[in-house]
mmCIF file of C-alpha atoms and ligand atoms in Angstrom:
data_model
loop_
_atom_site.group_PDB
_atom_site.id
_atom_site.type_symbol
_atom_site.label_atom_id
_atom_site.label_comp_id
_atom_site.label_asym_id
_atom_site.label_seq_id
_atom_site.Cartn_x
_atom_site.Cartn_y
_atom_site.Cartn_z
ATOM 1 C CA UNK A 1 16.751 25.237 -43.682
ATOM 2 C CA UNK A 2 13.190 25.988 -44.709
ATOM 3 C CA UNK A 3 10.634 24.838 -47.302
ATOM 4 C CA UNK A 4 10.258 21.619 -49.243
ATOM 5 C CA UNK A 5 9.961 21.278 -52.998
ATOM 6 C CA UNK A 6 6.239 22.047 -53.037
ATOM 7 C CA UNK A 7 6.388 25.039 -50.702
ATOM 8 C CA UNK A 8 9.551 26.450 -52.322
ATOM 9 C CA UNK A 9 7.828 26.274 -55.709
ATOM 10 C CA UNK A 10 4.696 27.883 -54.320
ATOM 11 C CA UNK A 11 6.725 30.665 -52.692
ATOM 12 C CA UNK A 12 8.660 31.494 -55.851
ATOM 13 C CA UNK A 13 5.494 31.444 -57.938
ATOM 14 C CA UNK A 14 3.778 33.776 -55.479
ATOM 15 C CA UNK A 15 6.443 36.470 -55.812
ATOM 16 C CA UNK A 16 7.909 35.864 -59.235
ATOM 17 C CA UNK A 17 5.917 38.385 -61.260
ATOM 18 C CA UNK A 18 6.410 41.251 -58.839
ATOM 19 C CA UNK A 19 10.100 40.493 -58.385
ATOM 20 C CA UNK A 20 10.637 40.099 -62.128
ATOM 21 C CA UNK A 21 9.133 43.544 -62.724
ATOM 22 C CA UNK A 22 11.360 45.101 -60.083
ATOM 23 C CA UNK A 23 14.476 43.383 -61.402
ATOM 24 C CA UNK A 24 13.608 44.316 -64.996
ATOM 25 C CA UNK A 25 14.038 47.993 -64.118
ATOM 26 C CA UNK A 26 17.777 47.301 -63.856
ATOM 27 C CA UNK A 27 17.815 49.566 -60.812
ATOM 28 C CA UNK A 28 17.678 46.839 -58.185
ATOM 29 C CA UNK A 29 19.042 43.328 -58.034
ATOM 30 C CA UNK A 30 16.854 40.608 -56.626
ATOM 31 C CA UNK A 31 18.410 37.263 -55.736
ATOM 32 C CA UNK A 32 16.745 34.124 -54.387
ATOM 33 C CA UNK A 33 18.934 31.770 -52.342
ATOM 34 C CA UNK A 34 17.151 28.443 -51.826
ATOM 35 C CA UNK A 35 18.643 25.318 -50.242
ATOM 36 C CA UNK A 36 21.014 23.423 -52.583
ATOM 37 C CA UNK A 37 18.487 20.748 -53.507
ATOM 38 C CA UNK A 38 16.023 23.330 -54.854
ATOM 39 C CA UNK A 39 18.541 25.433 -56.783
ATOM 40 C CA UNK A 40 17.747 23.791 -60.093
ATOM 41 C CA UNK A 41 13.988 24.126 -59.602
ATOM 42 C CA UNK A 42 14.195 27.767 -58.567
ATOM 43 C CA UNK A 43 16.573 28.531 -61.446
ATOM 44 C CA UNK A 44 14.002 26.993 -63.806
ATOM 45 C CA UNK A 45 11.142 28.973 -62.280
ATOM 46 C CA UNK A 46 12.883 32.343 -62.699
ATOM 47 C CA UNK A 47 14.374 31.577 -66.093
ATOM 48 C CA UNK A 48 13.813 34.398 -68.566
ATOM 49 C CA UNK A 49 13.552 37.011 -65.793
ATOM 50 C CA UNK A 50 16.278 39.237 -64.336
ATOM 51 C CA UNK A 51 15.876 37.555 -60.933
ATOM 52 C CA UNK A 52 19.183 36.071 -59.776
ATOM 53 C CA UNK A 53 19.764 32.782 -58.005
ATOM 54 C CA UNK A 54 22.261 32.103 -55.227
ATOM 55 C CA UNK A 55 23.347 29.185 -53.051
ATOM 56 C CA UNK A 56 23.512 29.449 -49.259
ATOM 57 C CA UNK A 57 27.035 28.010 -49.085
ATOM 58 C CA UNK A 58 29.497 25.835 -51.039
ATOM 59 C CA UNK A 59 32.782 24.037 -50.428
ATOM 60 C CA UNK A 60 36.112 25.530 -51.485
ATOM 61 C CA UNK A 61 37.558 22.444 -53.172
ATOM 62 C CA UNK A 62 36.940 22.152 -56.907
ATOM 63 C CA UNK A 63 36.257 18.390 -56.792
ATOM 64 C CA UNK A 64 37.290 15.172 -55.121
ATOM 65 C CA UNK A 65 36.524 12.929 -52.154
ATOM 66 C CA UNK A 66 34.474 15.276 -49.968
ATOM 67 C CA UNK A 67 31.254 13.312 -49.586
ATOM 68 C CA UNK A 68 28.232 15.485 -49.047
ATOM 69 C CA UNK A 69 29.894 18.750 -50.042
ATOM 70 C CA UNK A 70 28.908 20.909 -53.005
ATOM 71 C CA UNK A 71 31.590 22.239 -55.349
ATOM 72 C CA UNK A 72 31.693 25.759 -56.805
ATOM 73 C CA UNK A 73 31.162 24.458 -60.339
ATOM 74 C CA UNK A 74 28.042 22.575 -59.210
ATOM 75 C CA UNK A 75 26.609 25.791 -57.800
ATOM 76 C CA UNK A 76 27.579 27.652 -60.972
ATOM 77 C CA UNK A 77 25.405 25.282 -63.017
ATOM 78 C CA UNK A 78 22.342 26.970 -61.515
ATOM 79 C CA UNK A 79 23.352 30.144 -59.705
ATOM 80 C CA UNK A 80 25.220 33.416 -60.117
ATOM 81 C CA UNK A 81 25.645 34.154 -56.408
ATOM 82 C CA UNK A 82 26.725 32.304 -53.286
ATOM 83 C CA UNK A 83 26.350 33.319 -49.640
ATOM 84 C CA UNK A 84 29.610 32.688 -47.777
ATOM 85 C CA UNK A 85 30.534 32.971 -44.108
ATOM 86 C CA UNK A 86 26.991 33.175 -42.768
ATOM 87 C CA UNK A 87 27.201 33.311 -38.973
ATOM 88 C CA UNK A 88 25.385 29.994 -38.710
ATOM 89 C CA UNK A 89 28.095 28.383 -40.856
ATOM 90 C CA UNK A 90 30.740 29.981 -38.667
ATOM 91 C CA UNK A 91 29.017 29.088 -35.407
ATOM 92 C CA UNK A 92 27.650 25.575 -36.010
ATOM 93 C CA UNK A 93 30.053 24.326 -38.664
ATOM 94 C CA UNK A 94 33.219 25.985 -37.380
ATOM 95 C CA UNK A 95 34.021 27.999 -40.478
ATOM 96 C CA UNK A 96 36.976 30.231 -39.743
ATOM 97 C CA UNK A 97 37.913 33.439 -41.548
ATOM 98 C CA UNK A 98 40.502 31.343 -43.359
ATOM 99 C CA UNK A 99 37.868 28.943 -44.693
ATOM 100 C CA UNK A 100 35.612 31.819 -45.683
ATOM 101 C CA UNK A 101 38.551 33.373 -47.522
ATOM 102 C CA UNK A 102 39.242 30.102 -49.390
ATOM 103 C CA UNK A 103 35.573 29.890 -50.355
ATOM 104 C CA UNK A 104 35.598 33.453 -51.701
ATOM 105 C CA UNK A 105 38.614 32.687 -53.888
ATOM 106 C CA UNK A 106 36.978 29.464 -55.090
ATOM 107 C CA UNK A 107 33.692 31.221 -55.887
ATOM 108 C CA UNK A 108 35.407 33.974 -57.850
ATOM 109 C CA UNK A 109 37.351 31.370 -59.818
ATOM 110 C CA UNK A 110 33.945 30.043 -60.975
ATOM 111 C CA UNK A 111 32.620 33.526 -61.718
ATOM 112 C CA UNK A 112 30.201 33.281 -58.834
ATOM 113 C CA UNK A 113 29.472 36.505 -56.970
ATOM 114 C CA UNK A 114 30.079 35.996 -53.245
ATOM 115 C CA UNK A 115 27.728 37.519 -50.688
ATOM 116 C CA UNK A 116 30.114 37.615 -47.728
ATOM 117 C CA UNK A 117 28.572 37.764 -44.257
ATOM 118 C CA UNK A 118 30.211 39.390 -41.251
ATOM 119 C CA UNK A 119 28.813 40.357 -37.874
ATOM 120 C CA UNK A 120 29.398 40.196 -34.157
ATOM 121 C CA UNK A 121 27.911 38.124 -31.339
ATOM 122 C CA UNK A 122 25.923 39.713 -28.537
ATOM 123 C CA UNK A 123 28.858 39.642 -26.066
ATOM 124 C CA UNK A 124 31.104 41.418 -28.553
ATOM 125 C CA UNK A 125 28.414 44.013 -29.177
ATOM 126 C CA UNK A 126 27.864 44.534 -25.458
ATOM 127 C CA UNK A 127 31.583 44.920 -24.816
ATOM 128 C CA UNK A 128 31.719 47.636 -27.469
ATOM 129 C CA UNK A 129 34.098 45.570 -29.608
ATOM 130 C CA UNK A 130 32.046 45.383 -32.782
ATOM 131 C CA UNK A 131 34.424 47.569 -34.784
ATOM 132 C CA UNK A 132 37.527 45.496 -34.021
ATOM 133 C CA UNK A 133 35.647 42.229 -34.622
ATOM 134 C CA UNK A 134 34.082 43.213 -37.928
ATOM 135 C CA UNK A 135 37.322 44.755 -39.229
ATOM 136 C CA UNK A 136 39.087 41.503 -38.349
ATOM 137 C CA UNK A 137 36.497 39.483 -40.291
ATOM 138 C CA UNK A 138 36.863 41.785 -43.300
ATOM 139 C CA UNK A 139 40.653 41.509 -43.256
ATOM 140 C CA UNK A 140 40.402 37.711 -42.968
ATOM 141 C CA UNK A 141 37.798 37.367 -45.708
ATOM 142 C CA UNK A 142 39.548 39.566 -48.271
ATOM 143 C CA UNK A 143 43.059 38.171 -47.943
ATOM 144 C CA UNK A 144 44.750 37.835 -51.334
ATOM 145 C CA UNK A 145 41.905 39.427 -53.325
ATOM 146 C CA UNK A 146 42.612 42.099 -55.922
ATOM 147 C CA UNK A 147 40.918 45.484 -55.808
ATOM 148 C CA UNK A 148 38.891 44.506 -58.892
ATOM 149 C CA UNK A 149 37.636 41.349 -57.157
ATOM 150 C CA UNK A 150 36.705 43.246 -54.014
ATOM 151 C CA UNK A 151 34.837 45.848 -56.032
ATOM 152 C CA UNK A 152 32.497 43.125 -57.297
ATOM 153 C CA UNK A 153 31.683 41.598 -53.890
ATOM 154 C CA UNK A 154 28.496 41.907 -51.936
ATOM 155 C CA UNK A 155 29.058 42.143 -48.179
ATOM 156 C CA UNK A 156 26.309 41.598 -45.655
ATOM 157 C CA UNK A 157 26.550 43.022 -42.156
ATOM 158 C CA UNK A 158 24.587 40.634 -39.978
ATOM 159 C CA UNK A 159 24.907 41.105 -36.230
ATOM 160 C CA UNK A 160 24.329 37.611 -34.830
ATOM 161 C CA UNK A 161 22.041 38.946 -32.113
ATOM 162 C CA UNK A 162 19.690 40.292 -34.773
ATOM 163 C CA UNK A 163 19.385 37.164 -36.939
ATOM 164 C CA UNK A 164 16.087 35.388 -36.559
ATOM 165 C CA UNK A 165 15.450 37.054 -33.207
ATOM 166 C CA UNK A 166 12.990 39.739 -34.263
ATOM 167 C CA UNK A 167 15.402 42.235 -32.650
ATOM 168 C CA UNK A 168 16.812 44.115 -35.605
ATOM 169 C CA UNK A 169 19.650 46.603 -35.220
ATOM 170 C CA UNK A 170 18.699 50.259 -35.597
ATOM 171 C CA UNK A 171 19.145 51.839 -39.006
ATOM 172 C CA UNK A 172 21.687 54.288 -37.628
ATOM 173 C CA UNK A 173 23.588 51.560 -35.737
ATOM 174 C CA UNK A 174 23.848 49.313 -38.789
ATOM 175 C CA UNK A 175 24.810 52.254 -40.986
ATOM 176 C CA UNK A 176 27.614 53.185 -38.651
ATOM 177 C CA UNK A 177 29.129 49.658 -38.569
ATOM 178 C CA UNK A 178 28.844 49.426 -42.359
ATOM 179 C CA UNK A 179 30.298 52.887 -42.961
ATOM 180 C CA UNK A 180 33.017 52.907 -40.308
ATOM 181 C CA UNK A 181 34.016 49.278 -39.825
ATOM 182 C CA UNK A 182 33.238 47.595 -43.155
ATOM 183 C CA UNK A 183 33.841 50.368 -45.693
ATOM 184 C CA UNK A 184 36.548 51.731 -43.368
ATOM 185 C CA UNK A 185 38.466 48.436 -43.380
ATOM 186 C CA UNK A 186 38.091 48.134 -47.155
ATOM 187 C CA UNK A 187 39.296 51.716 -47.608
ATOM 188 C CA UNK A 188 42.400 50.940 -45.514
ATOM 189 C CA UNK A 189 43.145 47.923 -47.685
ATOM 190 C CA UNK A 190 42.054 49.030 -51.158
ATOM 191 C CA UNK A 191 41.323 52.748 -51.029
ATOM 192 C CA UNK A 192 38.186 54.827 -50.656
ATOM 193 C CA UNK A 193 37.078 54.297 -54.227
ATOM 194 C CA UNK A 194 36.798 50.508 -53.795
ATOM 195 C CA UNK A 195 35.192 50.936 -50.345
ATOM 196 C CA UNK A 196 32.421 53.008 -51.896
ATOM 197 C CA UNK A 197 31.940 50.667 -54.867
ATOM 198 C CA UNK A 198 31.326 47.525 -52.781
ATOM 199 C CA UNK A 199 27.682 46.737 -52.237
ATOM 200 C CA UNK A 200 26.919 46.328 -48.545
ATOM 201 C CA UNK A 201 23.684 44.951 -47.184
ATOM 202 C CA UNK A 202 22.213 44.812 -43.713
ATOM 203 C CA UNK A 203 20.709 41.529 -42.496
ATOM 204 C CA UNK A 204 19.006 40.498 -39.263
ATOM 205 C CA UNK A 205 15.241 40.537 -38.713
ATOM 206 C CA UNK A 206 14.553 42.732 -41.737
ATOM 207 C CA UNK A 207 10.835 42.822 -42.574
ATOM 208 C CA UNK A 208 8.518 44.632 -44.936
ATOM 209 C CA UNK A 209 7.705 46.900 -41.999
ATOM 210 C CA UNK A 210 11.194 47.937 -40.865
ATOM 211 C CA UNK A 211 13.040 47.959 -44.203
ATOM 212 C CA UNK A 212 12.571 51.720 -44.649
ATOM 213 C CA UNK A 213 14.611 52.408 -41.530
ATOM 214 C CA UNK A 214 17.584 50.600 -43.090
ATOM 215 C CA UNK A 215 17.276 51.416 -46.743
ATOM 216 C CA UNK A 216 17.259 55.200 -46.197
ATOM 217 C CA UNK A 217 20.729 54.969 -44.646
ATOM 218 C CA UNK A 218 23.497 56.231 -46.931
ATOM 219 C CA UNK A 219 25.867 53.262 -46.426
ATOM 220 C CA UNK A 220 23.217 50.517 -46.694
ATOM 221 C CA UNK A 221 22.666 49.303 -50.259
ATOM 222 C CA UNK A 222 20.233 46.483 -49.625
ATOM 223 C CA UNK A 223 19.166 43.661 -47.338
ATOM 224 C CA UNK A 224 19.925 39.996 -46.759
ATOM 225 C CA UNK A 225 16.601 38.588 -45.703
ATOM 226 C CA UNK A 226 15.886 35.348 -43.858
ATOM 227 C CA UNK A 227 12.503 34.834 -42.229
ATOM 228 C CA UNK A 228 10.676 37.568 -44.129
ATOM 229 C CA UNK A 229 11.710 36.023 -47.456
ATOM 230 C CA UNK A 230 9.415 33.116 -46.643
ATOM 231 C CA UNK A 231 6.437 35.454 -47.022
ATOM 232 C CA UNK A 232 6.012 36.596 -50.606
ATOM 233 C CA UNK A 233 4.325 39.852 -49.696
ATOM 234 C CA UNK A 234 7.022 40.822 -47.207
ATOM 235 C CA UNK A 235 9.897 40.005 -49.522
ATOM 236 C CA UNK A 236 8.340 41.938 -52.404
ATOM 237 C CA UNK A 237 7.833 44.930 -50.087
ATOM 238 C CA UNK A 238 11.520 44.792 -49.104
ATOM 239 C CA UNK A 239 12.640 44.711 -52.748
ATOM 240 C CA UNK A 240 10.249 47.567 -53.562
ATOM 241 C CA UNK A 241 11.884 49.665 -50.860
ATOM 242 C CA UNK A 242 15.206 49.096 -52.631
ATOM 243 C CA UNK A 243 13.781 50.415 -55.894
ATOM 244 C CA UNK A 244 12.318 53.418 -54.089
ATOM 245 C CA UNK A 245 15.787 54.269 -52.804
ATOM 246 C CA UNK A 246 17.284 54.045 -56.288
ATOM 247 C CA UNK A 247 14.596 56.298 -57.712
ATOM 248 C CA UNK A 248 14.964 58.940 -55.042
HETATM 249 P P1 PGA B 1 16.459 36.872 -40.519
HETATM 250 O O1 PGA B 1 17.712 36.031 -41.089
HETATM 251 O O2 PGA B 1 16.104 37.875 -41.586
HETATM 252 O O3 PGA B 1 15.406 35.833 -40.307
HETATM 253 O O4 PGA B 1 16.903 37.521 -39.271
HETATM 254 C C1 PGA B 1 18.780 36.662 -41.680
HETATM 255 C C2 PGA B 1 19.776 35.647 -42.107
HETATM 256 O O5 PGA B 1 19.640 34.467 -41.781
HETATM 257 O O6 PGA B 1 20.750 35.986 -42.781
#
């Protein structure tokens, strides 16, 4: 919950040219996920570029008496992506795996590409139960999806203790959860081929300075960026690191 109309516009304008150039290579995908109320403005600002737009959430019902909620089709008017199951949604708004699963089905029905977040709390991490927890979230999130649908998902591994804290995971630690727990769970359910095809990002205190540590990892395909995306220079540096990986 950051920016207002003026500062969101200023932020997009400050990074648009650099991001458009990166996205135009076709080697990296760059997506901006503003608050709902600025989706239409941001979509307008990036129109004609290969920069994607995503929402930070949506409701799973198609329409009806759900005052204050935003339907998948409303998001699809402006965006191609939607973040689902962010830990803050799970923690503060009580979104269960079942709700996240319903939202994924609803997004896919609108041809929106879900960016599905999973990740463990500090206690779970400290008890050494990350693998069981993350596998459980993956199983819950993917229920009823076809292999083809799963292949097209973006999954973000975001340990809760690393989000907004300035205490990022290590590259090797994040790579191991993504490789073993996330791709491992997907391989159990859909086979190794699908597990390798899914795009998996790391998120949690990623900056222009530490991105290299994550992006060099074999199982990390990109980053879901919070705080650093509010600084044009930092976000461009993060996207540049993605291109560097693809050109290696
Ligand atoms: P952060 O946020 O990059 O500020 O840690 C990540 C997120 O909210 O997903």
